[in-house]
mmCIF file of C-alpha atoms in Angstrom:
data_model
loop_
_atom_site.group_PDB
_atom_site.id
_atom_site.type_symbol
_atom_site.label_atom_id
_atom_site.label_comp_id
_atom_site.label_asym_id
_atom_site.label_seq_id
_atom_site.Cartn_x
_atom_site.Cartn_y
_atom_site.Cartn_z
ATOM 1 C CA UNK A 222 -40.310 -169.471 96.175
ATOM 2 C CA UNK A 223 -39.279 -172.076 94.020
ATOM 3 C CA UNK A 224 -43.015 -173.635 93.829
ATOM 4 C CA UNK A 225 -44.439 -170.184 92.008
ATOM 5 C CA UNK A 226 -41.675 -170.698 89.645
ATOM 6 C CA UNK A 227 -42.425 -171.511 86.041
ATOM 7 C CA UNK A 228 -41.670 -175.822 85.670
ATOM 8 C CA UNK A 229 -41.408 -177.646 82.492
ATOM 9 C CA UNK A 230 -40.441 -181.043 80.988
ATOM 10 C CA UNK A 231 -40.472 -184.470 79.810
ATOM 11 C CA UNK A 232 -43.064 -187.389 81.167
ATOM 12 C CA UNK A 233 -42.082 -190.999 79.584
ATOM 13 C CA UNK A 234 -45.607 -192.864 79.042
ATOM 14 C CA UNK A 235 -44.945 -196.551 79.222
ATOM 15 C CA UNK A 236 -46.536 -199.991 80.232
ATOM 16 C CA UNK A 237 -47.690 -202.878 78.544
ATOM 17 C CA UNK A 238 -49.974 -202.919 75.364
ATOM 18 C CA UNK A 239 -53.448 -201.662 75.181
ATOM 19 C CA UNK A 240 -53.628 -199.948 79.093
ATOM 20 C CA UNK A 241 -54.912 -197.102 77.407
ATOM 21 C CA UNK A 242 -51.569 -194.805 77.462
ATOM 22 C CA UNK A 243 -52.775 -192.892 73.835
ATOM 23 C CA UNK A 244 -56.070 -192.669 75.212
ATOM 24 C CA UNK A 245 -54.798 -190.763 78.824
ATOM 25 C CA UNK A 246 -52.653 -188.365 76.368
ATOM 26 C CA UNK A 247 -55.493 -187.881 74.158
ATOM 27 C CA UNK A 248 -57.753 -187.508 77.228
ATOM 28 C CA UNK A 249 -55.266 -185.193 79.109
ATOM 29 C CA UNK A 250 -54.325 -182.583 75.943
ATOM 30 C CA UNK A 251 -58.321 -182.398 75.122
ATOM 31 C CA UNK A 252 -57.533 -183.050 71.492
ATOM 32 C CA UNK A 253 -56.667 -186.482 69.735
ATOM 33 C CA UNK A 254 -52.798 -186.553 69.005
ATOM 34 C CA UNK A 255 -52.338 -190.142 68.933
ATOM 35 C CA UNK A 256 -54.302 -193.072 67.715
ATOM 36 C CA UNK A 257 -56.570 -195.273 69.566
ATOM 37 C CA UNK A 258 -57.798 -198.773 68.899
ATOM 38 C CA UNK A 259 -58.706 -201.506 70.788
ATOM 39 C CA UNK A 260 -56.179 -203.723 69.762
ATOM 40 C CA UNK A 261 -52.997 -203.763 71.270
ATOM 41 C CA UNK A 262 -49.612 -202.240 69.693
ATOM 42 C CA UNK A 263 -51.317 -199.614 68.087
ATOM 43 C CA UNK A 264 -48.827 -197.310 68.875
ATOM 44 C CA UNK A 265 -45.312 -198.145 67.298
ATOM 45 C CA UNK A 266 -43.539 -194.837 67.448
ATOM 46 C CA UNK A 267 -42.787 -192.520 70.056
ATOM 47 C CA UNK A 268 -45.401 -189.646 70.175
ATOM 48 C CA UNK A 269 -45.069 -186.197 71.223
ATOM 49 C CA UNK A 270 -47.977 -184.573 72.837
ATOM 50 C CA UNK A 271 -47.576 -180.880 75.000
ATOM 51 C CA UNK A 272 -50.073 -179.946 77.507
ATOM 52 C CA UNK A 273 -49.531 -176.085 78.918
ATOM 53 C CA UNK A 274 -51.035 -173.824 81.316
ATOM 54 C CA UNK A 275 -50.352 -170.702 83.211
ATOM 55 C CA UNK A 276 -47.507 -172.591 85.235
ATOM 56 C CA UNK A 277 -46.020 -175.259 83.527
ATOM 57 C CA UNK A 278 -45.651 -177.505 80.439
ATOM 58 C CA UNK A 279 -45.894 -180.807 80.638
ATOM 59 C CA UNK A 280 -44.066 -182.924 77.090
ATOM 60 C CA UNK A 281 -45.509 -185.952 77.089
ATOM 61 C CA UNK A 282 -43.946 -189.344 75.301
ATOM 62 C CA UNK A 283 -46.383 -191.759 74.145
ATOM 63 C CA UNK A 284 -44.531 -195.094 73.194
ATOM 64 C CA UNK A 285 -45.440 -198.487 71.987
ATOM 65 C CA UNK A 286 -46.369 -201.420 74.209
ATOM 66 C CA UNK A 287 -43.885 -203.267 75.968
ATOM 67 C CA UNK A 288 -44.254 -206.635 74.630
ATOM 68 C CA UNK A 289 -41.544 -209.994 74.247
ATOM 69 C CA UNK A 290 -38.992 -208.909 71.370
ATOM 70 C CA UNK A 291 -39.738 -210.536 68.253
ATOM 71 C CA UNK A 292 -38.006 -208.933 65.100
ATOM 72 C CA UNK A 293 -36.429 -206.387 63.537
ATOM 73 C CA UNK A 294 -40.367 -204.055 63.781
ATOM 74 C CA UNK A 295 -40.680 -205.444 67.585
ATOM 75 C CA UNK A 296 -37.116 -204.434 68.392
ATOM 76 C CA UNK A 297 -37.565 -200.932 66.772
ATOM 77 C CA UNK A 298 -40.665 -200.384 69.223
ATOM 78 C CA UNK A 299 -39.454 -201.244 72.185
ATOM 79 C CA UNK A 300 -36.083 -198.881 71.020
ATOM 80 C CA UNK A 301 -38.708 -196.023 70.950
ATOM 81 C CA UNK A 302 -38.972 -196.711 74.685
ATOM 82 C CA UNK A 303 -35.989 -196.753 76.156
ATOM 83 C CA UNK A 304 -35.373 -193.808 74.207
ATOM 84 C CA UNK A 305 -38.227 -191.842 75.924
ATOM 85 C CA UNK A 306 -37.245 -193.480 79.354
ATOM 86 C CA UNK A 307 -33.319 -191.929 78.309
ATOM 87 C CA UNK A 308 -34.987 -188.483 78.371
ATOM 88 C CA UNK A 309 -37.348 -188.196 80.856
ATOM 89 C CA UNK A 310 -37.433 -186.208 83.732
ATOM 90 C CA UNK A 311 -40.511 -188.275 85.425
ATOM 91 C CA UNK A 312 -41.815 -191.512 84.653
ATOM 92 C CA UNK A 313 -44.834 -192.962 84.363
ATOM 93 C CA UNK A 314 -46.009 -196.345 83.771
ATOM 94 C CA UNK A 315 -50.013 -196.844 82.672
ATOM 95 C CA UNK A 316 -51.234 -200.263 83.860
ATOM 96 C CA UNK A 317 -54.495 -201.840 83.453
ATOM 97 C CA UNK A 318 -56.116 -202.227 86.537
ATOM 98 C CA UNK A 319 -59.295 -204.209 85.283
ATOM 99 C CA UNK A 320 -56.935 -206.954 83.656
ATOM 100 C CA UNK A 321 -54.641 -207.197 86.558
ATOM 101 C CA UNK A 322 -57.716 -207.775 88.848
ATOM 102 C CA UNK A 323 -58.463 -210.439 87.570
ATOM 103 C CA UNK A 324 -54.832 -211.776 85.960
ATOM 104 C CA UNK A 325 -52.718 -210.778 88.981
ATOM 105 C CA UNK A 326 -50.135 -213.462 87.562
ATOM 106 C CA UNK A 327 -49.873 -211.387 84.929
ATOM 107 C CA UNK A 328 -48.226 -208.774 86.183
ATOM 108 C CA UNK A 329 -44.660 -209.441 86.716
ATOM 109 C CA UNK A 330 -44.922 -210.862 83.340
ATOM 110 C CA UNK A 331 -46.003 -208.188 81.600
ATOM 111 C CA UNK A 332 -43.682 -205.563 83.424
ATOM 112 C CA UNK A 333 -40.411 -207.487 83.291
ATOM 113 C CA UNK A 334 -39.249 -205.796 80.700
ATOM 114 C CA UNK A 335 -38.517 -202.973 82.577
ATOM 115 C CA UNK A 336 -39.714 -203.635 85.948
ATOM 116 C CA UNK A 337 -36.058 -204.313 87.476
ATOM 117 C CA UNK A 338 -34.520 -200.996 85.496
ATOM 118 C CA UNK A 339 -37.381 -198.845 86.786
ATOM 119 C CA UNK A 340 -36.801 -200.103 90.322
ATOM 120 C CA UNK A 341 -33.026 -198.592 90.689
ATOM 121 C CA UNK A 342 -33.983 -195.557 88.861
ATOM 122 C CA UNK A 343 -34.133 -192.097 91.258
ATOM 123 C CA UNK A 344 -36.225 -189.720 89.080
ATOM 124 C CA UNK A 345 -40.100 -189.168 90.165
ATOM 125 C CA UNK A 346 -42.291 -192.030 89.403
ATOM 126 C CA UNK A 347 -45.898 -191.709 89.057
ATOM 127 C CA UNK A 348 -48.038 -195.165 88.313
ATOM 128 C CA UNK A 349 -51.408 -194.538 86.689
ATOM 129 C CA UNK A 350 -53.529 -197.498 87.159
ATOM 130 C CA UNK A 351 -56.181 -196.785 84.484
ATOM 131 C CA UNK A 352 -59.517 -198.597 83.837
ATOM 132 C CA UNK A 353 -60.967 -197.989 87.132
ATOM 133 C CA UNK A 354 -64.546 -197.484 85.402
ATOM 134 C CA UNK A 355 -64.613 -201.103 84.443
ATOM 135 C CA UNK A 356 -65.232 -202.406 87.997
ATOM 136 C CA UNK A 357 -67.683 -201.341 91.273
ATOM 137 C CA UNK A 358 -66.518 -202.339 94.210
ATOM 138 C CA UNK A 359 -62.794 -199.995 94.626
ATOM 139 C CA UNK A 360 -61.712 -202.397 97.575
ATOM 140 C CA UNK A 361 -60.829 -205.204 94.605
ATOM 141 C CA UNK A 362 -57.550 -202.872 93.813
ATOM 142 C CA UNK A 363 -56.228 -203.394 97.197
ATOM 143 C CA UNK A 364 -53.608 -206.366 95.938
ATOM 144 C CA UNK A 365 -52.798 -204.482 92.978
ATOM 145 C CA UNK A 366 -51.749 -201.371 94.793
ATOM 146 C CA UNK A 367 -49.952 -203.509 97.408
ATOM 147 C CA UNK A 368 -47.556 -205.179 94.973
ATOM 148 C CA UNK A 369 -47.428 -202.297 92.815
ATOM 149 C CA UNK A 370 -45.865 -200.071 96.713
ATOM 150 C CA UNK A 371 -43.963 -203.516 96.576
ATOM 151 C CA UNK A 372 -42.391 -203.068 93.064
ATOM 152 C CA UNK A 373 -41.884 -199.621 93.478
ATOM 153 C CA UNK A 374 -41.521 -198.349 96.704
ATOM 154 C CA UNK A 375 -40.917 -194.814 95.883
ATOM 155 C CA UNK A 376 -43.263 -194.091 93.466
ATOM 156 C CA UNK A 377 -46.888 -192.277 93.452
ATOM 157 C CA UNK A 378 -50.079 -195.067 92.805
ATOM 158 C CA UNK A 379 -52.636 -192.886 91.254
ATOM 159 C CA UNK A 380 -55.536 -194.599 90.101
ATOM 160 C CA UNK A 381 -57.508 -193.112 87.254
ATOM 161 C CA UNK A 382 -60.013 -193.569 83.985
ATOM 162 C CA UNK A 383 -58.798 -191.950 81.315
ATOM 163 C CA UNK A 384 -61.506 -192.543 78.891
ATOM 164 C CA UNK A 385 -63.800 -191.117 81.253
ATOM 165 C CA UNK A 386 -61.589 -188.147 82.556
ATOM 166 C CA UNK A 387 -61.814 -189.458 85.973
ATOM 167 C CA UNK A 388 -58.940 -188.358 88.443
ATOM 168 C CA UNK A 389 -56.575 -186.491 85.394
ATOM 169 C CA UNK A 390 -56.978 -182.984 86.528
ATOM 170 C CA UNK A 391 -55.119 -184.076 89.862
ATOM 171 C CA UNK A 392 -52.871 -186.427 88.068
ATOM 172 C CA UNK A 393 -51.813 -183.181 85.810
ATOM 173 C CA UNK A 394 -51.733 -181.311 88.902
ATOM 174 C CA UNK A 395 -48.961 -183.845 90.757
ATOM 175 C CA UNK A 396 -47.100 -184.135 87.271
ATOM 176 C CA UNK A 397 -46.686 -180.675 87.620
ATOM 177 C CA UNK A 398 -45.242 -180.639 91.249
ATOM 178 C CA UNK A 399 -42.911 -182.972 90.105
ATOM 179 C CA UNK A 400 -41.683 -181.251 87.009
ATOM 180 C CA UNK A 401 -37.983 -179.447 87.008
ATOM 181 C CA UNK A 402 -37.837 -175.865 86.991
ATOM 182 C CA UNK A 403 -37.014 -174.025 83.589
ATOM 183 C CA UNK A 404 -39.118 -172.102 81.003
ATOM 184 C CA UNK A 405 -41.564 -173.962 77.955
ATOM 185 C CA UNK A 406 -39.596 -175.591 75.318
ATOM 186 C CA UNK A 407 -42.626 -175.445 72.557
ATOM 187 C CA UNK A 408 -44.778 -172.512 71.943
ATOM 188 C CA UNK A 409 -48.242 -172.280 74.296
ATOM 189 C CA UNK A 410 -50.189 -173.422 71.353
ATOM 190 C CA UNK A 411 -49.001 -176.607 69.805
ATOM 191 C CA UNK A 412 -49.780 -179.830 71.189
ATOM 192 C CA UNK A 413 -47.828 -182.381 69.527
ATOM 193 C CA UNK A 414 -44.179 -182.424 67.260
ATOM 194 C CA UNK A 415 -45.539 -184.761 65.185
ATOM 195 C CA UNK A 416 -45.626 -183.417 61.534
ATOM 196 C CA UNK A 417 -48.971 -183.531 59.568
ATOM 197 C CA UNK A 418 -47.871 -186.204 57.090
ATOM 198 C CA UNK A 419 -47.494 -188.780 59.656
ATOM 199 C CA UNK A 420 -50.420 -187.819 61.806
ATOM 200 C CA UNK A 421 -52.075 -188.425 58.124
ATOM 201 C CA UNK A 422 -50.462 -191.722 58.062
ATOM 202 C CA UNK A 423 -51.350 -192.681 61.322
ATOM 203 C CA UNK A 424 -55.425 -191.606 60.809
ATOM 204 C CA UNK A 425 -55.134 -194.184 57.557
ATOM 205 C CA UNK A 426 -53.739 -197.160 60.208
ATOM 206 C CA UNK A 427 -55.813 -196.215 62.809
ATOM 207 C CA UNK A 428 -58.632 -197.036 60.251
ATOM 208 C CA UNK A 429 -57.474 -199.871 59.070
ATOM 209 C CA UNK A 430 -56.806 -201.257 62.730
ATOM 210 C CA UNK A 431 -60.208 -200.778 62.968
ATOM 211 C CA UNK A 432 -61.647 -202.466 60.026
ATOM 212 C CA UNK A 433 -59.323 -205.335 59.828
ATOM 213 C CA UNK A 434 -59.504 -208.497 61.689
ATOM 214 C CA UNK A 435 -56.947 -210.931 63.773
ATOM 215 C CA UNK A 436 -53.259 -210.968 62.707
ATOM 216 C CA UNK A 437 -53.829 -208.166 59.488
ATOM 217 C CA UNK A 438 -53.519 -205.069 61.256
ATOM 218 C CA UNK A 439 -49.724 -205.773 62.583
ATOM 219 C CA UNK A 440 -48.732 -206.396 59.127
ATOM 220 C CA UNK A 441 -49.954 -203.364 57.579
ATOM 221 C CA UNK A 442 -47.686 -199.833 57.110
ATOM 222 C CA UNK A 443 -49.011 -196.240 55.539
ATOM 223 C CA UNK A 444 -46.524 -193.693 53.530
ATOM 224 C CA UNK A 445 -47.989 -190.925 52.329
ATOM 225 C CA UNK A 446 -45.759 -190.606 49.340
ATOM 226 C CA UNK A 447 -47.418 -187.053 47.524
ATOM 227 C CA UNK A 448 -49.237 -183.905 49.383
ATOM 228 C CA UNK A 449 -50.138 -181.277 47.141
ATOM 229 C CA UNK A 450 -52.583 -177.864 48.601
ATOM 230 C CA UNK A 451 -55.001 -177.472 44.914
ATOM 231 C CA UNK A 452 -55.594 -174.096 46.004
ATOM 232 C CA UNK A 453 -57.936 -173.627 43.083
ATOM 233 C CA UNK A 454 -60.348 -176.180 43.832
ATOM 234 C CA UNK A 455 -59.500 -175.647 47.537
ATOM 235 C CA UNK A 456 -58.583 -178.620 49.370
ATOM 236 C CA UNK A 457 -55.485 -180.846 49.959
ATOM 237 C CA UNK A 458 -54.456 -183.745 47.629
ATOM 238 C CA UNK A 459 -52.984 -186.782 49.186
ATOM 239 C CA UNK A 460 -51.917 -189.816 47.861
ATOM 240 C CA UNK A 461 -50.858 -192.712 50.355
ATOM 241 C CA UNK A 462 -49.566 -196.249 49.938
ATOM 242 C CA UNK A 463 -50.796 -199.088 51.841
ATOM 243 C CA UNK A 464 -48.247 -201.748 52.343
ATOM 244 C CA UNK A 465 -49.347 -205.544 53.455
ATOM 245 C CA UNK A 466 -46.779 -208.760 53.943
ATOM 246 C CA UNK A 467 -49.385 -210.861 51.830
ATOM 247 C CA UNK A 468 -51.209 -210.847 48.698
ATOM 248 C CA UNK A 469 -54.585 -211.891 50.466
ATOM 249 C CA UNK A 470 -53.784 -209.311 53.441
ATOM 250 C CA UNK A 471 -54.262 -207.044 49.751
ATOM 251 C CA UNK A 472 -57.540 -208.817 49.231
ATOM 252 C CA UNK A 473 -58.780 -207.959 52.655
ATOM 253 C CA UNK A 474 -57.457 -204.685 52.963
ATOM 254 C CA UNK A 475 -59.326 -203.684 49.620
ATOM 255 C CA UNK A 476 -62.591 -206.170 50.388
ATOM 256 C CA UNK A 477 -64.982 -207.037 48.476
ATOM 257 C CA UNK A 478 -65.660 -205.225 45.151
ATOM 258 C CA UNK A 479 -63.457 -202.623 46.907
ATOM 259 C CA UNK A 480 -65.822 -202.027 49.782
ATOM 260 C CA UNK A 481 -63.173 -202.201 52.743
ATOM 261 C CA UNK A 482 -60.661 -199.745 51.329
ATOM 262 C CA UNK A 483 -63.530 -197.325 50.416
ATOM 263 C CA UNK A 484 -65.037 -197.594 53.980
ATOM 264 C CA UNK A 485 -61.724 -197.145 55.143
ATOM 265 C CA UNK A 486 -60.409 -194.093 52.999
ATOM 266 C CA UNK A 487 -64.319 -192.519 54.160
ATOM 267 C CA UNK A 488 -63.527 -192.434 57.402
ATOM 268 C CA UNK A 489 -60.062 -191.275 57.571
ATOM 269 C CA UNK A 490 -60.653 -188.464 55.334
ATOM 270 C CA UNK A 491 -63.008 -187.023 57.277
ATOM 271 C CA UNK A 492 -60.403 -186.910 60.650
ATOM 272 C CA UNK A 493 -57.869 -185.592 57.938
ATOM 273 C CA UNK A 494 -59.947 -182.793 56.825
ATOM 274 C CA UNK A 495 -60.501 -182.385 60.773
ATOM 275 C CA UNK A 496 -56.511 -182.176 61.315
ATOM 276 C CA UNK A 497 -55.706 -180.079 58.052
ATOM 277 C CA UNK A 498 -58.894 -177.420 58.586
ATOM 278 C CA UNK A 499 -59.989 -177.967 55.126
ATOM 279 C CA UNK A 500 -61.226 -180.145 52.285
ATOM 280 C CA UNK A 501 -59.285 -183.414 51.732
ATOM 281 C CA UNK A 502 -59.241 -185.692 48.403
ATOM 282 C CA UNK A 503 -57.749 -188.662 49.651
ATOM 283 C CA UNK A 504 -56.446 -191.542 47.287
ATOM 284 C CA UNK A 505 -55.296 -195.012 48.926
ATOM 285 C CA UNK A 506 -53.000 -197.904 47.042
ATOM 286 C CA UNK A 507 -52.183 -201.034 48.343
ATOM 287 C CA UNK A 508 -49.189 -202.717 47.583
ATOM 288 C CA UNK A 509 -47.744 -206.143 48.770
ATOM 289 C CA UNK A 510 -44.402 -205.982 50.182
ATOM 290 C CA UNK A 511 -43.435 -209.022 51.597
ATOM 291 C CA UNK A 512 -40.959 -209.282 54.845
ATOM 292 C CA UNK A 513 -40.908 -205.067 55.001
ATOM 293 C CA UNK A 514 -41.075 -205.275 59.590
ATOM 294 C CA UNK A 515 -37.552 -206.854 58.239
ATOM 295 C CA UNK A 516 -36.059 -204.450 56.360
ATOM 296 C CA UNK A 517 -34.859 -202.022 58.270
ATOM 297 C CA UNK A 518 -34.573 -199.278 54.973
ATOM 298 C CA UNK A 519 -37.914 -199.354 54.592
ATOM 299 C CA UNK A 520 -38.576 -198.704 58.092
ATOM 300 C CA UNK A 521 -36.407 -195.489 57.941
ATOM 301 C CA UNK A 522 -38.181 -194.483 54.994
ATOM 302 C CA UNK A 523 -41.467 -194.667 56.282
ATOM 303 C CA UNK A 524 -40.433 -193.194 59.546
ATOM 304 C CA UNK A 525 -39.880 -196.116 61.767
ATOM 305 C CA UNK A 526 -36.441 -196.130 62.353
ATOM 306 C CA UNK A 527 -33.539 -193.154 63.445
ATOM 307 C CA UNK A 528 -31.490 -192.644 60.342
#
């Protein structure tokens, strides 16, 4: 009777940048938890996200892109993987089917990383080729799946689109066979563990992601540094900090007579007010700080780094 019995635990979400793993958790829970952009390493910490049902509960672990290592930021990332992979009871890789279509030499590349761990590893493996919306003719997947049975030989191939819902109510359903046994670690109503300050944090990036061009984004960091509930006028108060590496990343952030970091604050108050339930005066700073993906003190402080 084991199968009626209640299951529960931890998927790892991992795979190269921009495959659209925030976008499946988002996509999955019903309810945004983690950021989305269309530039790649959006994502640079691991994220919590908890679907339940009648049955089971499923913890999911969003992590950052697996990219090449390239300082002290890049190394912290790819830290918040293996730390997910370290506590995972199933696996499962997100790959973008459209690019490698089209790049099939990019493949290996991208995976190496982890491709070679992943291959010795026993627990349940279940590889969600995403981005099957983006092409007709099905048929043009047949190498990909091939070499992804060859990679993994074990594993489940499970072709999906995650930003249009295709294929994830039978992906949640085989997650769910493959869960352990044991009763829900989080209560039936929360979704993520991530505390409201840094979804905050993350809404104000996700913005400026959005707004900011080329190489900008990557050197950009939030800290909310005060959060105060004005229960007489009735809303939250938050102040945040925006920190750049440059002082014209500063000028670009804040644009032109202050347009850009207006548009921006706009826009991410209005998904704060969404995530707090109420009214939200939001006040953004921006502050150069030069070399801070270096300093790994910083990084604690803001969040980025185990202590």
């Amino acid at each position: 009777m084991t199968d009626l019995q209640y299951r529960c635990g931890w998927v790892a979400l991992m795979g190269p940048p921009n495959a659209g793993k925030s976008t499946l958790l988002n996509s999955i829970l019903g309810q945004k938890v983690t950021i989305v952009t269309p530039k790649p390493q959006t994502t640079r910490n691991q994220i919590v996200g908890i679907h339940t049902d009648a049955d089971s509960q499923i913890i999911f672990m969003d992590t950052p892109g697996l990219t090449q290592v390239r300082g002290r930021l890049s190394k912290t990332m790819i830290q918040a993987v293996w730390q997910s992979l370290g506590q995972a009871d199933i696996i499962m890789p997100v790959l973008d089917a459209h690019l490698y279509i089209r790049h099939p030499e990019f493949l290996d590349r991208d995976l190496a990383p982890v491709a070679q761990a992943l291959a010795s590893d026993d627990r349940p493996m279940i590889v969600v080729v995403n981005k099957v919306d983006l092409f007709s003719d099905k048929s043009r997947m047949l190498p990909l799946l091939t070499r992804l049975h060859e990679m993994w030989p074990k594993a489940e191939i499970f072709p999906v689109s995650a930003l249009r819902r295709d294929g994830l109510v039978d992906l949640v359903a085989l997650i769910n066979k493959k869960l352990p046994t044991g009763v829900a670690q989080f209560p039936e109503d929360q979704i993520s563990t991530a505390p409201m300050r840094f979804m905050t944090a993350e809404i104000i990036r996700e913005k400026l992601f959005l707004h900011l061009r080329q190489e900008v984004p990557y050197s950009v960091a939030v800290d909310v540094e005060n959060w105060e509930e004005d229960e007489e006028r009735g809303q939250t108060v938050i102040h945040a900090t925006i920190y750049v590496a440059r002082p014209m990343h500063k000028a670009m952030v804040i644009g032109r007579a202050g347009q850009s970091i207006k548009a921006i604050g706009t826009e991410a108050r209005k998904d704060i007010q969404t995530l707090v339930g109420g009214k939200v005066h939001l006040e953004l700073w921006v502050k150069v700080r030069e070399h801070w993906t270096e300093d790994a003190a910083f990084l604690r402080d803001i969040g980025m780094m185990a202590e």
